[in-house]
Coordinates of C-alpha atoms and ligand atoms in Angstrom, one line a residue:
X1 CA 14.8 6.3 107.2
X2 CA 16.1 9.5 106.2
X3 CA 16.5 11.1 102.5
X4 CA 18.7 13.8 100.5
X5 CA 17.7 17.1 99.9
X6 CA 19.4 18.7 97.1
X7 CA 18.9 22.1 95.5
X8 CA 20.6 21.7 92.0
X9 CA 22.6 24.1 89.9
X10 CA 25.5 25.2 92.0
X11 CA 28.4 24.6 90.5
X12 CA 31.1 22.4 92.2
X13 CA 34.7 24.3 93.3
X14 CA 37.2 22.6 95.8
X15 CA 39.2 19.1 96.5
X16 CA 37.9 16.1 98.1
X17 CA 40.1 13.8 100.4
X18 CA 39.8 9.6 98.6
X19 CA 39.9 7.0 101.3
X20 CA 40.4 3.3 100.9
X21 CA 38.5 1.3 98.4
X22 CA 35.2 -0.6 99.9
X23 CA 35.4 -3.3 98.0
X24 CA 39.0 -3.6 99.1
X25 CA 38.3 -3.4 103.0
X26 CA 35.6 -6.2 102.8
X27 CA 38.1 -9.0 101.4
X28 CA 41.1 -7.4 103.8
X29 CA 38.7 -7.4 106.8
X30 CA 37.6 -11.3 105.7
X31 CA 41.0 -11.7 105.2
X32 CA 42.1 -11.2 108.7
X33 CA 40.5 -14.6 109.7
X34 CA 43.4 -16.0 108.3
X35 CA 45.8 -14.8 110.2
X36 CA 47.5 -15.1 113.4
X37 CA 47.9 -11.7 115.7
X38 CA 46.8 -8.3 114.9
X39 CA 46.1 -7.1 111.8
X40 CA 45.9 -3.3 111.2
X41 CA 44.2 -1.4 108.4
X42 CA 45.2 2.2 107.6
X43 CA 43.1 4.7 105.3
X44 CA 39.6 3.1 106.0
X45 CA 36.6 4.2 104.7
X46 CA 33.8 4.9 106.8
X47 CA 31.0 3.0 105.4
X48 CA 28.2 1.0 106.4
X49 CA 29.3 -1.8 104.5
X50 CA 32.5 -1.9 106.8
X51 CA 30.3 -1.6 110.2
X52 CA 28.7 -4.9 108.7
X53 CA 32.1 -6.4 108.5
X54 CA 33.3 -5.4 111.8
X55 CA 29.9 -7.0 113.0
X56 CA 30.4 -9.9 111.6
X57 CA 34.4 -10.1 112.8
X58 CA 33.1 -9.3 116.4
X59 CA 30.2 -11.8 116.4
X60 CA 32.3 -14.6 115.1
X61 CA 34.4 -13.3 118.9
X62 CA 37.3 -11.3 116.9
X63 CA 38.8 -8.3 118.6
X64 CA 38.1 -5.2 116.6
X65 CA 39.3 -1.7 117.3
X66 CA 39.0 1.2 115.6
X67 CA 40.7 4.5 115.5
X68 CA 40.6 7.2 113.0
X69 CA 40.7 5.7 110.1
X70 CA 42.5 2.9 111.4
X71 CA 41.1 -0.7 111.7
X72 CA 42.9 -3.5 114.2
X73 CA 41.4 -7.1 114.2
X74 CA 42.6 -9.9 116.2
X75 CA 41.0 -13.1 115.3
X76 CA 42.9 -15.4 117.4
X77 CA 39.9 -16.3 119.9
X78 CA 37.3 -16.7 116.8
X79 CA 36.2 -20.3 116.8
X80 CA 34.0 -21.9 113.8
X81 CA 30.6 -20.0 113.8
X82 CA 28.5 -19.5 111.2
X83 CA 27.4 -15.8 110.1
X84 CA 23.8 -14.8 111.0
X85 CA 21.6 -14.3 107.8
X86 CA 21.1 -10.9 109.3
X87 CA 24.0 -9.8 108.0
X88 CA 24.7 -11.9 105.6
X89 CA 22.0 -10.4 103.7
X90 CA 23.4 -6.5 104.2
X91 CA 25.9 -7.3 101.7
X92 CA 27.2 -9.5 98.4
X93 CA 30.6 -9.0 99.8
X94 CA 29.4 -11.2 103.1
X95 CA 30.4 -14.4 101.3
X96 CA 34.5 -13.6 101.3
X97 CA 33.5 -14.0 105.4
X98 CA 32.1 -17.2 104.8
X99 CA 35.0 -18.3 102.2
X100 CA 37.4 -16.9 104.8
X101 CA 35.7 -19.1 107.4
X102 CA 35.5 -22.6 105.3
X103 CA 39.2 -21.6 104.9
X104 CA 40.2 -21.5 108.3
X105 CA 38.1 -24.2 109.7
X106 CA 37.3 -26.3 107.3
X107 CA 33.5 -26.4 107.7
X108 CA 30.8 -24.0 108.0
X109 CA 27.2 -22.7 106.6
X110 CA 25.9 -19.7 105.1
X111 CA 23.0 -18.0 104.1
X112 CA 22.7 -16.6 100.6
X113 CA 24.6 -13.1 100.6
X114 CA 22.6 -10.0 99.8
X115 CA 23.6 -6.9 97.7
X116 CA 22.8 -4.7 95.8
X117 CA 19.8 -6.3 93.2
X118 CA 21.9 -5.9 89.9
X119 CA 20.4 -8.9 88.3
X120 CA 19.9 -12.9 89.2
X121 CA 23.5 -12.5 90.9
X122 CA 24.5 -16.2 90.9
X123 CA 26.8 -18.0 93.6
X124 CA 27.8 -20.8 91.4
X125 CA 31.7 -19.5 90.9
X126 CA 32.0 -19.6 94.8
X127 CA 30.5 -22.9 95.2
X128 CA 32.2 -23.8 92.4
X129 CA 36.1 -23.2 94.3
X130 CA 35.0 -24.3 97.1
X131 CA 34.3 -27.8 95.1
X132 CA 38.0 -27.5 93.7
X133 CA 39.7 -27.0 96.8
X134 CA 37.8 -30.2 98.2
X135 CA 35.0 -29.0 99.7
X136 CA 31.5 -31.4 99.3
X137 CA 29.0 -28.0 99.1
X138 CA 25.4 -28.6 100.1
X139 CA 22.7 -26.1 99.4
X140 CA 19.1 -25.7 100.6
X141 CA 16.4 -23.2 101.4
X142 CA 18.3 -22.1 104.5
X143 CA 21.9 -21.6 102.0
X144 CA 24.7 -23.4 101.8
X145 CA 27.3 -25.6 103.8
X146 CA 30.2 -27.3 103.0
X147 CA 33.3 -29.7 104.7
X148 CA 36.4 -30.2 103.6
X149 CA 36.5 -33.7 101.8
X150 CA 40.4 -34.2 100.8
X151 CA 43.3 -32.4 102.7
X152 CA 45.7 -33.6 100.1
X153 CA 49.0 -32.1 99.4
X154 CA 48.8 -32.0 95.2
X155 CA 48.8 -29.8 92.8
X156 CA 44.9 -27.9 91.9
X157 CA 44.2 -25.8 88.7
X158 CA 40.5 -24.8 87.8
X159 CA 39.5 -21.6 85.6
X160 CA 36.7 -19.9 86.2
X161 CA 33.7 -19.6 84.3
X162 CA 33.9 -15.8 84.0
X163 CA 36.4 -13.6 86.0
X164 CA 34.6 -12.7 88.8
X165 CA 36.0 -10.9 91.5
X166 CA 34.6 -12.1 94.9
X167 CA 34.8 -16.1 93.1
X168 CA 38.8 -14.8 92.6
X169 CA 39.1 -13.5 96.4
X170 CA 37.4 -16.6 97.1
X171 CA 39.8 -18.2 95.6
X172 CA 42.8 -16.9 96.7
X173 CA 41.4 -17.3 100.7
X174 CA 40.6 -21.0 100.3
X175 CA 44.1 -21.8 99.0
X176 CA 46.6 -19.5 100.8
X177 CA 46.6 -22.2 103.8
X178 CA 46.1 -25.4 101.9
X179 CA 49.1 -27.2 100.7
X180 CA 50.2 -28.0 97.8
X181 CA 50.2 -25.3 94.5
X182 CA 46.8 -23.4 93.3
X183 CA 46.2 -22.4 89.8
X184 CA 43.0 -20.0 89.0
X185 CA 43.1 -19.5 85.8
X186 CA 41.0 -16.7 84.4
X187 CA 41.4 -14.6 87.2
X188 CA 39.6 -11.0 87.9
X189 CA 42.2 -8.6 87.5
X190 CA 40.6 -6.1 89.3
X191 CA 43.2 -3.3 91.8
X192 CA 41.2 -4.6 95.2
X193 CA 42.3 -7.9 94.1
X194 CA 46.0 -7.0 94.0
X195 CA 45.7 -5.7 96.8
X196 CA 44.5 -8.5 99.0
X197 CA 47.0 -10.5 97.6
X198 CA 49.3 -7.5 98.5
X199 CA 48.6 -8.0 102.0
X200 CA 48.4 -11.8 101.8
X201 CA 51.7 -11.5 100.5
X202 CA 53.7 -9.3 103.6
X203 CA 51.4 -11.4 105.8
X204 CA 53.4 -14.4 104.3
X205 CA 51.5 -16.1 101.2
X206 CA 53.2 -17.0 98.2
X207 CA 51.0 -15.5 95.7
X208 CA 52.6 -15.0 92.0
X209 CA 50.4 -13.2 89.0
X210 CA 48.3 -10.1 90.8
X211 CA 47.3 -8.4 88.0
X212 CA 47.5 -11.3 85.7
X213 CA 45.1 -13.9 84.3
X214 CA 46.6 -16.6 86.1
X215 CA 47.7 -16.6 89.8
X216 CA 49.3 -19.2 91.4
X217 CA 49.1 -19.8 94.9
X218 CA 51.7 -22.4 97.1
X219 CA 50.3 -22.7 100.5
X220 CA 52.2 -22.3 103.3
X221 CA 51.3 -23.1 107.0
X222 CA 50.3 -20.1 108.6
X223 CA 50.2 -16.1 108.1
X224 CA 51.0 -13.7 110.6
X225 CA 49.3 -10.6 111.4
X226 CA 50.9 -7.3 109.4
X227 CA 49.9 -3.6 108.8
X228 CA 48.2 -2.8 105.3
X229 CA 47.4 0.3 103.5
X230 CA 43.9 0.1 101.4
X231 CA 43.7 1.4 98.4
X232 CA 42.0 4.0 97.3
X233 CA 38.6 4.0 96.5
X234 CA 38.4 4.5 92.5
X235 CA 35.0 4.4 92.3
X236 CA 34.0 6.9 95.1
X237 CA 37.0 8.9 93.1
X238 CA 35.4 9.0 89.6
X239 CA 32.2 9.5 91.4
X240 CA 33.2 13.1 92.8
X241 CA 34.8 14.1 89.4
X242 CA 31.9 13.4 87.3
X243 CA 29.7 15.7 89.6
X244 CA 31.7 18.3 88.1
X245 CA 30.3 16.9 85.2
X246 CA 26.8 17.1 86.2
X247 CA 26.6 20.4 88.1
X248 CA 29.3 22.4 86.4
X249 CA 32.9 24.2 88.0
X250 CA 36.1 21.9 88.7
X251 CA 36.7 19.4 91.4
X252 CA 40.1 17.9 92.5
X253 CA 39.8 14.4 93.9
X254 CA 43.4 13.8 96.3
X255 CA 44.9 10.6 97.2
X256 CA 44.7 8.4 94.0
X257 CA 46.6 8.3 90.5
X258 CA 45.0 8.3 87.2
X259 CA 46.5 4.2 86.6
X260 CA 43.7 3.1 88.8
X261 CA 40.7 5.2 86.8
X262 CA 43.0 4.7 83.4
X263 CA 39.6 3.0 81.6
X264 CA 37.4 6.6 82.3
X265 CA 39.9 8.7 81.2
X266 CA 39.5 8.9 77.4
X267 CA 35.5 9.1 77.5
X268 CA 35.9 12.0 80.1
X269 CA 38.0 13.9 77.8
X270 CA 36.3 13.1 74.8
X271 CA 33.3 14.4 76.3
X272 CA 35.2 17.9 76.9
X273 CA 35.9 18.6 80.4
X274 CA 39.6 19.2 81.1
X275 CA 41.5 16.0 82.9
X276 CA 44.9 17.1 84.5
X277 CA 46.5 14.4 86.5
X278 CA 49.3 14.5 89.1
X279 CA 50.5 12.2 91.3
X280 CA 47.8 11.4 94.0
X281 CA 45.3 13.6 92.5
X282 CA 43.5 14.3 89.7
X283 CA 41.3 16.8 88.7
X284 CA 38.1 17.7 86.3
X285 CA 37.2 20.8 85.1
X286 CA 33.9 21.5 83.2
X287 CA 34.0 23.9 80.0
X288 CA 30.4 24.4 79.0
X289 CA 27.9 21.6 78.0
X290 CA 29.5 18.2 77.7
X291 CA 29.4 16.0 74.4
X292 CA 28.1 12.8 74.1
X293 CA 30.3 9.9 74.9
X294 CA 30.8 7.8 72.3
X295 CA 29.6 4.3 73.4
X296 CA 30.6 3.2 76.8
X297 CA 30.8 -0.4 77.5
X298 CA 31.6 -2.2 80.4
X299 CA 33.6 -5.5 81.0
X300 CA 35.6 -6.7 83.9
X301 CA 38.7 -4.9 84.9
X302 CA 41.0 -3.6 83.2
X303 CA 37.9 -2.5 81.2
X304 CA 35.4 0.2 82.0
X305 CA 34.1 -0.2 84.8
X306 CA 30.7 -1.3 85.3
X307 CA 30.5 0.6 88.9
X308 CA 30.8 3.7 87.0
X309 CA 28.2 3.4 84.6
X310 CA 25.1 4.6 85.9
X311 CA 27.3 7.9 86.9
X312 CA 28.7 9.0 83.5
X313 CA 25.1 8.1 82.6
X314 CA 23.9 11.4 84.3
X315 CA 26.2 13.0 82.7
X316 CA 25.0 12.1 79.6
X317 CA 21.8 13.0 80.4
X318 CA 23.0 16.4 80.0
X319 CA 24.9 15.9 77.2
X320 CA 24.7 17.8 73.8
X321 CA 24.0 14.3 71.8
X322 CA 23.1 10.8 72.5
X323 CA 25.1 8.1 74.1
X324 CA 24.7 3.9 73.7
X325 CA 25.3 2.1 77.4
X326 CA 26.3 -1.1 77.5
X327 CA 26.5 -3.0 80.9
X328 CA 28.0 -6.5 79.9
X329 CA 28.6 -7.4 83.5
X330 CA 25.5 -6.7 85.3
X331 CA 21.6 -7.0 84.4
X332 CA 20.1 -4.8 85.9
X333 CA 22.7 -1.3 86.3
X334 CA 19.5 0.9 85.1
X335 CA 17.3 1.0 88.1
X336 CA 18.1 4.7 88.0
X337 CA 16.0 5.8 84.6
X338 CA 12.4 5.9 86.0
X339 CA 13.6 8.9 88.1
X340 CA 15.7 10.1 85.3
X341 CA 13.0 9.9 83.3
X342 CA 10.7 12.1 86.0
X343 CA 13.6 15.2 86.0
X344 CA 13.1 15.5 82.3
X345 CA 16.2 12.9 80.9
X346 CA 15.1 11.0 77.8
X347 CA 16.5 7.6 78.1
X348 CA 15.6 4.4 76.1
X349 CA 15.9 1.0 77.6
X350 CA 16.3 -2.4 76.4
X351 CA 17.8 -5.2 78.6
X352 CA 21.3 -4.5 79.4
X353 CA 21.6 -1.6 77.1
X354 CA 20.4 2.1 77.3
X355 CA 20.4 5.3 74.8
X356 CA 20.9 8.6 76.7
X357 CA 19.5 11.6 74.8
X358 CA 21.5 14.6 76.6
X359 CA 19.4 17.3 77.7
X360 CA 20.3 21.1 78.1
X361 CA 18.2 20.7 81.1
X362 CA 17.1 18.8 83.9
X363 CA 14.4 19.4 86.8
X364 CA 14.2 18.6 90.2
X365 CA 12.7 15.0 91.0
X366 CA 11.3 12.7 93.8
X367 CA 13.9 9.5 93.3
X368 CA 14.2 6.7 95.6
X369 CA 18.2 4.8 95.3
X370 CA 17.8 1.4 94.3
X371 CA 20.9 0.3 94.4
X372 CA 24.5 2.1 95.5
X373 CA 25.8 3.3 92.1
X374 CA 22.1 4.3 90.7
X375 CA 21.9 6.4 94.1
X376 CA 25.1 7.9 93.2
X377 CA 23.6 8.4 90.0
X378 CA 20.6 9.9 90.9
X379 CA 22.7 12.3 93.4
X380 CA 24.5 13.5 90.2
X381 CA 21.8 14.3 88.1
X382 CA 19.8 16.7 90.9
X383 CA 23.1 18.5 91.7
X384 CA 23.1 20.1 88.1
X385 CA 19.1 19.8 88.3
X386 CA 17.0 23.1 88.5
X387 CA 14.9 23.0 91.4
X388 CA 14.8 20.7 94.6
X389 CA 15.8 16.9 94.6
X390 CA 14.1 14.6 97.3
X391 CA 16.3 11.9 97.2
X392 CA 14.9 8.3 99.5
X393 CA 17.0 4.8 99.7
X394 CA 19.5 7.1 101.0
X395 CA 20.9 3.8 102.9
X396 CA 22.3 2.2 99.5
X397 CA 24.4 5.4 99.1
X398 CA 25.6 5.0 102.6
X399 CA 27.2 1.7 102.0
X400 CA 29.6 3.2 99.7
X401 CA 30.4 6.8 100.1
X402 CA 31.1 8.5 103.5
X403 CA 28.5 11.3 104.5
X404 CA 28.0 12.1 100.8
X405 CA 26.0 15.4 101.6
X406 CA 29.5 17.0 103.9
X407 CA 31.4 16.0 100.9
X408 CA 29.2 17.8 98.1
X409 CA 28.4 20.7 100.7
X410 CA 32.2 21.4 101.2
X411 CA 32.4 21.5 97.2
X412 CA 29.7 24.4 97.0
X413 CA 26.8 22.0 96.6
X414 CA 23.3 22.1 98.9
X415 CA 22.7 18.8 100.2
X416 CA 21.2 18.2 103.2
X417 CA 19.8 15.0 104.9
X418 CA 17.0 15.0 107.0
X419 CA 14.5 12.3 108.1
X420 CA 12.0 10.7 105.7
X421 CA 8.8 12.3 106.4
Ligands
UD1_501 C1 32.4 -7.0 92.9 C2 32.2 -5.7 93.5 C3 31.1 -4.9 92.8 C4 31.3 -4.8 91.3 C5 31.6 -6.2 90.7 C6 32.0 -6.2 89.3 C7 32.8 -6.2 95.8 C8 32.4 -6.3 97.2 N1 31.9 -5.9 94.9 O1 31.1 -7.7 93.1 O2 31.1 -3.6 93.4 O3 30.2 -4.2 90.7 O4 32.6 -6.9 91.5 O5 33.1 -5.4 89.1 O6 34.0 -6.3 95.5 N2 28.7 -14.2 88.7 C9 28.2 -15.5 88.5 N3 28.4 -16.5 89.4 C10 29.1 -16.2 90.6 C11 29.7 -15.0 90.8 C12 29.4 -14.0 89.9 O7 27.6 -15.7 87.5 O8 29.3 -17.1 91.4 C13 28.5 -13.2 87.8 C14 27.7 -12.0 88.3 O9 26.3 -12.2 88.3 C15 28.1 -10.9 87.4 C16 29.5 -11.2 87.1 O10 29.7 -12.6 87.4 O11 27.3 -10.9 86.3 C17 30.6 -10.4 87.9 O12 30.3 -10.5 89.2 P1 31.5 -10.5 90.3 O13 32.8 -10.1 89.6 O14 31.5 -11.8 91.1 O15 31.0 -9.3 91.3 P2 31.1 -9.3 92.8 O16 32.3 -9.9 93.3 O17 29.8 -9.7 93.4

């Protein structure tokens, strides 16, 4: 196991590069079951998350190469398999792989996908698609399996329960190849989903709505392999600007456009740091102590999102004022405030919501990552911290930003990772 060492109160100077989106890779990478011939990736990330993916793609007998930050998957040889529990439990986003699979072959089993532990993190939506595009779903101690009942060539429209976004990519997997029309109505509208329908699309789908509510999906008989572009990560993005917040000085993320952060744009400036956007890169400048936010509240895309949260909450803990969190997608996005807490933040909890009472001060901590974004969080807060940060569950962080410590180093920032003792 290793951990984070981080010596606090530097402040942050310099740009940062943005790679593709994580939670756009896993659904691409899924994706590529689907289709016939090569399938090439450009502007990975390097993540753990994505090694999990590969895995997977080279268990189930896929050719994977990589290159830079280039990804090339032939599935052509795969034949029906079902995904070890092993990895199935590395990640939530393990399920598209299964969906992808039920997809292609009509049958197959799964383990219960893992994840970060945000709350009771339900599968019902999946299941619940799978069931509308005429899958019988079984489910015991083991998981699930399901077969494809009905093949038949009509017309399908369900709406989902809430818009979530792997139940959407879901979705869109199980009904690219089936024939007949698709409707999912109450969609996620989230960018990673426009962009696997993006690449569904060149690769041959007929998918009308991205970005919409409703999309509407006429199968066709087969896909062929393409090369796609991820997007960039907006999450990772907002991450790096907000340290600014935290530790002080001005930081320039590159590769991504203020449209896909639009929803963290007025809190930032209402907070006081100076936001200047240009195409492909934006930059935040700190001028002094931030102000409170006024309540920030997260729903699904195109509101705030709830990935962010626990971020903007360090910054708030160094706020002059108080801010109200509201997490309305997630249970459990506060596994960060015990270590707050222990550097000196002043944070109230009660179920999904938290007061922040900004402190002019915060103090190195021992803080253990709980989840990805609360690791992020916790990363934050000991940047602008006086004193020495160890930072444990360093693997959480891992499965969504490349070597964090290189990036914050490069920016004027002493991180440095070492072995758990
Ligand atoms: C994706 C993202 C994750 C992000 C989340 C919300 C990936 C790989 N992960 O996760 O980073 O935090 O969207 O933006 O893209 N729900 C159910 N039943 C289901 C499925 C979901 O009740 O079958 C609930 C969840 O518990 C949660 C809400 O729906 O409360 C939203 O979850 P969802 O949009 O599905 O998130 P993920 O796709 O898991």
């Amino acid at each position: 196991m290793e951990e984070l060492i981080i010596r606090g109160g530097n402040p942050l100077y310099g740009e940062v590069p943005v790679y593709g989106a994580k939670n756009s890779i896993l659904p691409l990478l899924a994706a590529s079951l689907l289709v016939k011939g090569e399938s090439t990736f450009e502007n990975c990330p390097r993540l753990s998350d994505v090694d999990t993916a590969i895995a997977i793609l080279r268990f189930l007998g896929a050719k994977v190469e990589t290159e830079g930050r280039k990804i090339t998957v032939c599935t052509d040889d795969v034949t029906a398999a079902d995904i070890p529990c092993l990895w199935m439990r590395k990640m939530r986003g393990s399920i598209l792989f299964f969906g992808a699979l039920l997809s292609r072959f009509g049958e197959g089993k799964s383990s219960r996908p893992g994840g970060c532990p945000l709350g009771e993190r339900p599968v019902d939506l999946h299941l619940f698609v799978m069931e509308q595009m005429g899958f019988s779903v079984s489910e015991d101690d083991n998981g699930f399996s399901a077969k494809r009942e009905e093949y038949c060539n009509k017309k399908r429209k369900f709406r989902l329960r809430i818009p979530s976004v792997g139940a959407t990519e879901n979705g869109i997997m199980l009904s690219v190849l089936t024939p007949g029309e698709t409707k999912i109505e109450n969609a996620a509208r989230e960018p990673e989903i426009g962009d696997l329908i993006a690449f569904l699309n060149k690769a041959g789908a007929k998918i009308t709505g991205a970005g919409s509510k409703t999309l509407k999906i006429e199968g066709v008989s087969s896909l062929k392999g393409i090369c796609h572009t991820v997007i960039p990560d907006r999450i990772a993005a907002g991450t790096y600007l907000l340290a600014a917040g935290t530790a002080g000085g001005s930081v320039t993320v590159k590769g991504i456009d203020e449209s896909l952060l639009r929803a963290a744009m007025p809190p930032l400036r209402e907070a006081g740091f100076l936001v200047e956007s240009f195409p492909g890169e934006i930059r935040l400048t700190r001028k002094g102590r931030p102000l409170p936010f006024s309540k920030l509240s997260t729903s699904p895309y195109p509101g705030f999102p709830t990935d962010l949260l626990p971020q903007f909450m360090a910054v708030a803990a160094y706020a002059h004022g108080t801010t109200l969190f509201v997490d309305n997608v997630f249970e459990n996005r506060f596994s960060h405030v015990p270590d707050l807490e222990k550097g000196g933040a002043e944070i109230d909890v009660a179920g999904n919501v938290a007061l922040v009472y900004g402190k002019e001060k915060l103090f190195g901590m021992h803080a253990q990552a709980k989840d990805l974004r609360a690791g992020a969080a916790l990363l934050l807060a000991a940047l602008g911290a006086q004193g020495e940060t160890v930072l444990t569950g360093v693997e959480h962080i891992d499965r969504g930003y490349e070597k964090i410590e290189d990036t914050f180093c490069a920016l004027g920032g002493e991180v440095l990772r070492r072995e758990s003792e």
